[in-house]
C-alpha cells in the first residue's frame, strides 16, 4: 500500500517531461521569401546564333509602273549614276566640266524636255572621241539604254517614279535573262563592266555573275552585309523586294 504514492508521483513526472521532447522534434520553418537573384536566368544569348533573315519591308502601295513610261528615279538615275557619276568623271567630287550626274536637279541642266536632239545628255551618247559619253575605253551604253534616255526626255524629262513592288513581291520564276541581267545592267555594269571594271569585278556575263553569286559577294553587297562593300556604290540600296528576288534566284540554282 505504501508503493502506490511513489508510482503516482513517477507517472505525473513523466507527463510533465513529455512536452519537452515534442519541442526537440520541431523542424524550423522555411523562410518567408527566397532571394530573387537565386532564380535569375540570363536570356541575353538566346537565339544569338540564329541569323536575321532579310525582311521584305517594301511598300506595295503608291504608283504602279506603267510599261510605256520611263521613270527617272527607277531607271534613268541609277543608269547615269552607274555609267557616268564615277570617280574622275561626273560624280559630286570630280564633276568634270562642271557636270554632275548625281541627282535630278543637275541632270536636268543637261536636258531640253521634250527634245532629245537638243539635249546634251542624249547627244553626247553618239559623239566621237573626247566628246563621247561614256568616254573611251569605257563601255558604250546599249541601244536599249540610249533609247530609254531618249524616251524619258520625250516624255518631259520628269522627276517621276513608280513602285516596282506595287501589289506584292513575287520571287517565283526569277531568271538571269528576265530579271538579273536587266537589274545589273541598270545598276551595276556601268562600273563593273568594260575593259577596266571597278575592283576587277565584271558583271556583264552570266558566268561572271554566277561565280560572284556562288562566292556570296553578290548577295552580301546588295544586302549591305557588313562583311562586304555595299552596292550600288554611292547609290540608294535596292528595295527589299529586289534583294529578295536576287536571293530567290541564287537559292533556286541561278537559272538562265
mmCIF file of C-alpha atoms in Angstrom:
data_model
loop_
_atom_site.group_PDB
_atom_site.id
_atom_site.type_symbol
_atom_site.label_atom_id
_atom_site.label_comp_id
_atom_site.label_asym_id
_atom_site.label_seq_id
_atom_site.Cartn_x
_atom_site.Cartn_y
_atom_site.Cartn_z
ATOM 1 C CA UNK A 1 0.000 0.000 0.000
ATOM 2 C CA UNK A 2 2.915 2.426 0.570
ATOM 3 C CA UNK A 3 4.266 1.925 -3.024
ATOM 4 C CA UNK A 4 1.190 3.472 -4.694
ATOM 5 C CA UNK A 5 2.028 7.088 -3.931
ATOM 6 C CA UNK A 6 5.511 6.553 -5.410
ATOM 7 C CA UNK A 7 4.088 5.176 -8.684
ATOM 8 C CA UNK A 8 1.638 8.041 -8.888
ATOM 9 C CA UNK A 9 4.416 10.599 -8.450
ATOM 10 C CA UNK A 10 6.520 8.884 -11.157
ATOM 11 C CA UNK A 11 3.570 8.892 -13.591
ATOM 12 C CA UNK A 12 2.883 12.593 -13.057
ATOM 13 C CA UNK A 13 6.581 13.414 -13.514
ATOM 14 C CA UNK A 14 6.606 11.592 -16.866
ATOM 15 C CA UNK A 15 3.645 13.623 -18.110
ATOM 16 C CA UNK A 16 5.473 16.835 -17.225
ATOM 17 C CA UNK A 17 8.663 15.813 -19.102
ATOM 18 C CA UNK A 18 6.945 14.681 -22.419
ATOM 19 C CA UNK A 19 6.148 18.169 -23.781
ATOM 20 C CA UNK A 20 9.848 18.947 -23.660
ATOM 21 C CA UNK A 21 10.529 16.050 -26.099
ATOM 22 C CA UNK A 22 7.952 17.409 -28.533
ATOM 23 C CA UNK A 23 9.885 20.746 -28.788
ATOM 24 C CA UNK A 24 13.076 18.879 -29.651
ATOM 25 C CA UNK A 25 11.377 17.313 -32.762
ATOM 26 C CA UNK A 26 10.048 20.563 -34.240
ATOM 27 C CA UNK A 27 11.605 21.298 -37.689
ATOM 28 C CA UNK A 28 12.369 25.004 -38.264
ATOM 29 C CA UNK A 29 10.032 26.644 -40.767
ATOM 30 C CA UNK A 30 11.342 27.740 -44.185
ATOM 31 C CA UNK A 31 11.974 31.472 -44.618
ATOM 32 C CA UNK A 32 9.063 33.564 -45.809
ATOM 33 C CA UNK A 33 10.891 34.532 -49.080
ATOM 34 C CA UNK A 34 13.565 33.184 -51.399
ATOM 35 C CA UNK A 35 16.121 35.670 -52.737
ATOM 36 C CA UNK A 36 15.127 36.647 -56.274
ATOM 37 C CA UNK A 37 18.746 36.550 -57.501
ATOM 38 C CA UNK A 38 18.730 32.801 -56.985
ATOM 39 C CA UNK A 39 16.371 32.341 -59.960
ATOM 40 C CA UNK A 40 17.646 34.998 -62.427
ATOM 41 C CA UNK A 41 18.110 33.418 -65.881
ATOM 42 C CA UNK A 42 20.419 35.072 -68.401
ATOM 43 C CA UNK A 43 18.452 35.291 -71.639
ATOM 44 C CA UNK A 44 20.772 37.670 -73.455
ATOM 45 C CA UNK A 45 22.274 34.892 -75.575
ATOM 46 C CA UNK A 46 19.056 33.163 -76.551
ATOM 47 C CA UNK A 47 18.766 32.901 -80.371
ATOM 48 C CA UNK A 48 22.079 34.714 -80.828
ATOM 49 C CA UNK A 49 23.157 32.016 -83.262
ATOM 50 C CA UNK A 50 20.058 32.411 -85.454
ATOM 51 C CA UNK A 51 20.803 34.859 -88.310
ATOM 52 C CA UNK A 52 18.358 37.623 -89.094
ATOM 53 C CA UNK A 53 16.703 36.824 -92.396
ATOM 54 C CA UNK A 54 16.060 39.727 -94.768
ATOM 55 C CA UNK A 55 12.573 41.043 -94.290
ATOM 56 C CA UNK A 56 10.590 42.253 -97.277
ATOM 57 C CA UNK A 57 9.529 45.613 -95.918
ATOM 58 C CA UNK A 58 8.684 47.070 -99.315
ATOM 59 C CA UNK A 59 5.665 49.299 -99.627
ATOM 60 C CA UNK A 60 3.232 47.692 -102.061
ATOM 61 C CA UNK A 61 1.096 50.804 -102.451
ATOM 62 C CA UNK A 62 1.739 54.026 -104.340
ATOM 63 C CA UNK A 63 2.023 54.294 -108.122
ATOM 64 C CA UNK A 64 2.233 51.095 -110.173
ATOM 65 C CA UNK A 65 4.780 51.106 -113.003
ATOM 66 C CA UNK A 66 3.430 51.739 -116.484
ATOM 67 C CA UNK A 67 5.458 49.750 -119.056
ATOM 68 C CA UNK A 68 5.085 52.628 -121.530
ATOM 69 C CA UNK A 69 6.573 55.205 -119.162
ATOM 70 C CA UNK A 70 10.255 55.746 -118.356
ATOM 71 C CA UNK A 71 10.705 56.763 -114.720
ATOM 72 C CA UNK A 72 13.622 58.921 -113.631
ATOM 73 C CA UNK A 73 14.085 57.534 -110.113
ATOM 74 C CA UNK A 74 13.638 53.912 -111.167
ATOM 75 C CA UNK A 75 15.600 53.803 -114.414
ATOM 76 C CA UNK A 76 17.396 56.973 -115.527
ATOM 77 C CA UNK A 77 19.068 57.969 -112.238
ATOM 78 C CA UNK A 78 20.595 54.565 -111.402
ATOM 79 C CA UNK A 79 21.703 54.157 -115.033
ATOM 80 C CA UNK A 80 23.513 57.522 -115.066
ATOM 81 C CA UNK A 81 24.956 57.009 -111.588
ATOM 82 C CA UNK A 82 26.396 53.674 -112.667
ATOM 83 C CA UNK A 83 27.697 54.788 -116.072
ATOM 84 C CA UNK A 84 28.577 58.470 -115.579
ATOM 85 C CA UNK A 85 28.734 59.543 -111.923
ATOM 86 C CA UNK A 86 32.004 57.750 -111.297
ATOM 87 C CA UNK A 87 35.179 58.979 -109.675
ATOM 88 C CA UNK A 88 37.195 61.000 -112.162
ATOM 89 C CA UNK A 89 34.132 61.722 -114.246
ATOM 90 C CA UNK A 90 30.773 63.257 -113.331
ATOM 91 C CA UNK A 91 30.418 62.444 -109.656
ATOM 92 C CA UNK A 92 29.867 65.083 -106.954
ATOM 93 C CA UNK A 93 33.584 65.407 -106.195
ATOM 94 C CA UNK A 94 35.148 65.417 -109.649
ATOM 95 C CA UNK A 95 32.248 66.938 -111.656
ATOM 96 C CA UNK A 96 34.302 67.017 -114.849
ATOM 97 C CA UNK A 97 33.491 70.099 -116.961
ATOM 98 C CA UNK A 98 31.080 71.144 -114.216
ATOM 99 C CA UNK A 99 28.699 68.291 -114.995
ATOM 100 C CA UNK A 100 27.183 66.234 -112.190
ATOM 101 C CA UNK A 101 25.171 63.109 -112.933
ATOM 102 C CA UNK A 102 24.187 62.606 -109.298
ATOM 103 C CA UNK A 103 20.645 63.961 -108.907
ATOM 104 C CA UNK A 104 17.650 65.276 -110.804
ATOM 105 C CA UNK A 105 18.453 68.973 -110.472
ATOM 106 C CA UNK A 106 21.911 68.594 -112.024
ATOM 107 C CA UNK A 107 20.902 66.084 -114.676
ATOM 108 C CA UNK A 108 18.001 68.284 -115.774
ATOM 109 C CA UNK A 109 20.534 71.028 -116.669
ATOM 110 C CA UNK A 110 21.781 68.796 -119.492
ATOM 111 C CA UNK A 111 18.309 68.204 -120.901
ATOM 112 C CA UNK A 112 15.790 70.098 -123.009
ATOM 113 C CA UNK A 113 12.494 68.478 -122.050
ATOM 114 C CA UNK A 114 10.645 67.001 -124.996
ATOM 115 C CA UNK A 115 13.577 67.406 -127.397
ATOM 116 C CA UNK A 116 16.287 64.707 -127.235
ATOM 117 C CA UNK A 117 18.169 66.042 -130.274
ATOM 118 C CA UNK A 118 18.725 69.346 -128.443
ATOM 119 C CA UNK A 119 19.641 67.708 -125.143
ATOM 120 C CA UNK A 120 23.350 67.439 -124.369
ATOM 121 C CA UNK A 121 22.702 64.385 -122.199
ATOM 122 C CA UNK A 122 21.433 62.491 -125.231
ATOM 123 C CA UNK A 123 23.710 63.943 -127.940
ATOM 124 C CA UNK A 124 26.968 63.007 -126.184
ATOM 125 C CA UNK A 125 25.956 59.356 -126.354
ATOM 126 C CA UNK A 126 26.576 59.458 -130.125
ATOM 127 C CA UNK A 127 29.659 61.684 -130.277
ATOM 128 C CA UNK A 128 33.163 60.532 -131.160
ATOM 129 C CA UNK A 129 36.457 60.993 -129.359
ATOM 130 C CA UNK A 130 36.602 63.025 -126.182
ATOM 131 C CA UNK A 131 33.053 64.310 -126.620
ATOM 132 C CA UNK A 132 31.602 60.821 -126.433
ATOM 133 C CA UNK A 133 29.993 59.642 -123.228
ATOM 134 C CA UNK A 134 30.823 57.407 -121.544
ATOM 135 C CA UNK A 135 34.337 58.219 -122.781
ATOM 136 C CA UNK A 136 36.539 55.515 -124.318
ATOM 137 C CA UNK A 137 37.674 52.996 -123.245
ATOM 138 C CA UNK A 138 34.568 52.784 -121.039
ATOM 139 C CA UNK A 139 31.777 50.587 -122.361
ATOM 140 C CA UNK A 140 29.207 52.302 -124.526
ATOM 141 C CA UNK A 141 25.585 52.308 -123.419
ATOM 142 C CA UNK A 142 23.451 49.741 -125.168
ATOM 143 C CA UNK A 143 20.951 50.759 -127.828
ATOM 144 C CA UNK A 144 18.178 49.932 -125.367
ATOM 145 C CA UNK A 145 19.673 52.180 -122.657
ATOM 146 C CA UNK A 146 20.108 55.061 -125.095
ATOM 147 C CA UNK A 147 16.508 54.634 -126.174
ATOM 148 C CA UNK A 148 15.355 54.787 -122.546
ATOM 149 C CA UNK A 149 17.086 58.154 -122.100
ATOM 150 C CA UNK A 150 15.567 59.400 -125.359
ATOM 151 C CA UNK A 151 12.098 58.270 -124.356
ATOM 152 C CA UNK A 152 12.399 59.837 -120.903
ATOM 153 C CA UNK A 153 13.326 63.195 -122.469
ATOM 154 C CA UNK A 154 10.480 62.915 -124.996
ATOM 155 C CA UNK A 155 8.048 62.293 -122.133
ATOM 156 C CA UNK A 156 9.046 65.565 -120.493
ATOM 157 C CA UNK A 157 12.178 64.603 -118.524
ATOM 158 C CA UNK A 158 10.107 64.405 -115.349
ATOM 159 C CA UNK A 159 11.360 63.627 -111.855
ATOM 160 C CA UNK A 160 8.936 60.748 -111.669
ATOM 161 C CA UNK A 161 8.948 57.331 -110.061
ATOM 162 C CA UNK A 162 6.769 54.279 -109.650
ATOM 163 C CA UNK A 163 6.575 51.415 -107.179
ATOM 164 C CA UNK A 164 8.234 48.394 -108.762
ATOM 165 C CA UNK A 165 6.811 46.285 -105.941
ATOM 166 C CA UNK A 166 3.243 47.515 -106.301
ATOM 167 C CA UNK A 167 0.743 44.834 -105.286
ATOM 168 C CA UNK A 168 3.298 42.458 -103.781
ATOM 169 C CA UNK A 169 6.716 40.906 -104.242
ATOM 170 C CA UNK A 170 6.741 37.809 -106.436
ATOM 171 C CA UNK A 171 10.005 35.891 -106.008
ATOM 172 C CA UNK A 172 8.986 32.871 -108.093
ATOM 173 C CA UNK A 173 10.408 32.047 -111.501
ATOM 174 C CA UNK A 174 13.316 34.512 -111.317
ATOM 175 C CA UNK A 175 15.794 34.053 -114.197
ATOM 176 C CA UNK A 176 19.040 35.689 -115.226
ATOM 177 C CA UNK A 177 17.755 36.912 -118.577
ATOM 178 C CA UNK A 178 14.368 38.016 -117.264
ATOM 179 C CA UNK A 179 15.431 39.887 -114.111
ATOM 180 C CA UNK A 180 19.077 39.633 -113.006
ATOM 181 C CA UNK A 181 20.677 40.872 -116.245
ATOM 182 C CA UNK A 182 18.404 43.936 -116.634
ATOM 183 C CA UNK A 183 18.855 44.742 -112.940
ATOM 184 C CA UNK A 184 22.651 44.631 -113.108
ATOM 185 C CA UNK A 185 22.742 46.484 -116.437
ATOM 186 C CA UNK A 186 20.798 49.327 -114.895
ATOM 187 C CA UNK A 187 22.511 49.485 -111.504
ATOM 188 C CA UNK A 188 25.945 47.875 -111.742
ATOM 189 C CA UNK A 189 27.643 47.251 -115.088
ATOM 190 C CA UNK A 190 28.430 50.910 -115.689
ATOM 191 C CA UNK A 191 31.131 50.390 -113.046
ATOM 192 C CA UNK A 192 31.549 46.633 -113.227
ATOM 193 C CA UNK A 193 31.952 46.299 -116.979
ATOM 194 C CA UNK A 194 34.103 47.467 -119.851
ATOM 195 C CA UNK A 195 37.849 46.954 -120.232
ATOM 196 C CA UNK A 196 38.630 48.166 -116.699
ATOM 197 C CA UNK A 197 35.797 47.074 -114.396
ATOM 198 C CA UNK A 198 35.815 48.575 -110.918
ATOM 199 C CA UNK A 199 37.646 46.412 -108.346
ATOM 200 C CA UNK A 200 38.337 43.947 -111.167
ATOM 201 C CA UNK A 201 34.742 42.721 -110.893
ATOM 202 C CA UNK A 202 32.930 42.117 -114.192
ATOM 203 C CA UNK A 203 29.166 41.600 -114.026
ATOM 204 C CA UNK A 204 28.410 41.621 -117.745
ATOM 205 C CA UNK A 205 28.006 37.899 -118.433
ATOM 206 C CA UNK A 206 26.073 35.043 -116.880
ATOM 207 C CA UNK A 207 29.216 33.110 -115.891
ATOM 208 C CA UNK A 208 30.798 36.097 -114.178
ATOM 209 C CA UNK A 209 27.609 36.871 -112.276
ATOM 210 C CA UNK A 210 27.122 33.216 -111.337
ATOM 211 C CA UNK A 211 30.633 32.957 -109.908
ATOM 212 C CA UNK A 212 30.113 36.164 -107.970
ATOM 213 C CA UNK A 213 26.849 34.818 -106.589
ATOM 214 C CA UNK A 214 28.420 31.498 -105.590
ATOM 215 C CA UNK A 215 31.099 33.323 -103.617
ATOM 216 C CA UNK A 216 28.393 35.113 -101.618
ATOM 217 C CA UNK A 217 29.620 38.528 -102.736
ATOM 218 C CA UNK A 218 26.639 39.445 -104.920
ATOM 219 C CA UNK A 219 24.029 38.971 -102.218
ATOM 220 C CA UNK A 220 26.331 40.267 -99.489
ATOM 221 C CA UNK A 221 26.936 43.524 -101.372
ATOM 222 C CA UNK A 222 23.335 44.333 -102.294
ATOM 223 C CA UNK A 223 22.002 43.373 -98.848
ATOM 224 C CA UNK A 224 24.652 45.621 -97.239
ATOM 225 C CA UNK A 225 26.164 42.814 -95.206
ATOM 226 C CA UNK A 226 28.906 44.414 -93.034
ATOM 227 C CA UNK A 227 31.477 41.942 -94.410
ATOM 228 C CA UNK A 228 31.013 43.214 -97.978
ATOM 229 C CA UNK A 229 31.275 46.558 -99.744
ATOM 230 C CA UNK A 230 27.719 47.934 -100.011
ATOM 231 C CA UNK A 231 26.326 48.242 -103.535
ATOM 232 C CA UNK A 232 25.285 50.117 -105.606
ATOM 233 C CA UNK A 233 28.307 52.239 -104.748
ATOM 234 C CA UNK A 234 27.117 55.730 -103.875
ATOM 235 C CA UNK A 235 23.549 54.922 -104.856
ATOM 236 C CA UNK A 236 20.424 54.026 -102.932
ATOM 237 C CA UNK A 237 20.151 50.448 -101.725
ATOM 238 C CA UNK A 238 17.937 48.174 -103.789
ATOM 239 C CA UNK A 239 14.428 47.639 -102.463
ATOM 240 C CA UNK A 240 13.828 44.745 -100.087
ATOM 241 C CA UNK A 241 11.805 43.057 -102.811
ATOM 242 C CA UNK A 242 14.618 43.250 -105.377
ATOM 243 C CA UNK A 243 17.108 41.915 -102.836
ATOM 244 C CA UNK A 244 14.802 39.004 -102.057
ATOM 245 C CA UNK A 245 14.403 38.299 -105.778
ATOM 246 C CA UNK A 246 18.159 38.046 -106.184
ATOM 247 C CA UNK A 247 18.346 35.695 -103.201
ATOM 248 C CA UNK A 248 15.499 33.598 -104.612
ATOM 249 C CA UNK A 249 17.375 33.337 -107.914
ATOM 250 C CA UNK A 250 20.549 32.201 -106.137
ATOM 251 C CA UNK A 251 18.658 29.717 -103.938
ATOM 252 C CA UNK A 252 16.921 28.204 -106.967
ATOM 253 C CA UNK A 253 20.207 27.368 -108.681
ATOM 254 C CA UNK A 254 20.668 30.577 -110.712
ATOM 255 C CA UNK A 255 18.639 29.625 -113.801
ATOM 256 C CA UNK A 256 19.436 31.445 -117.016
#
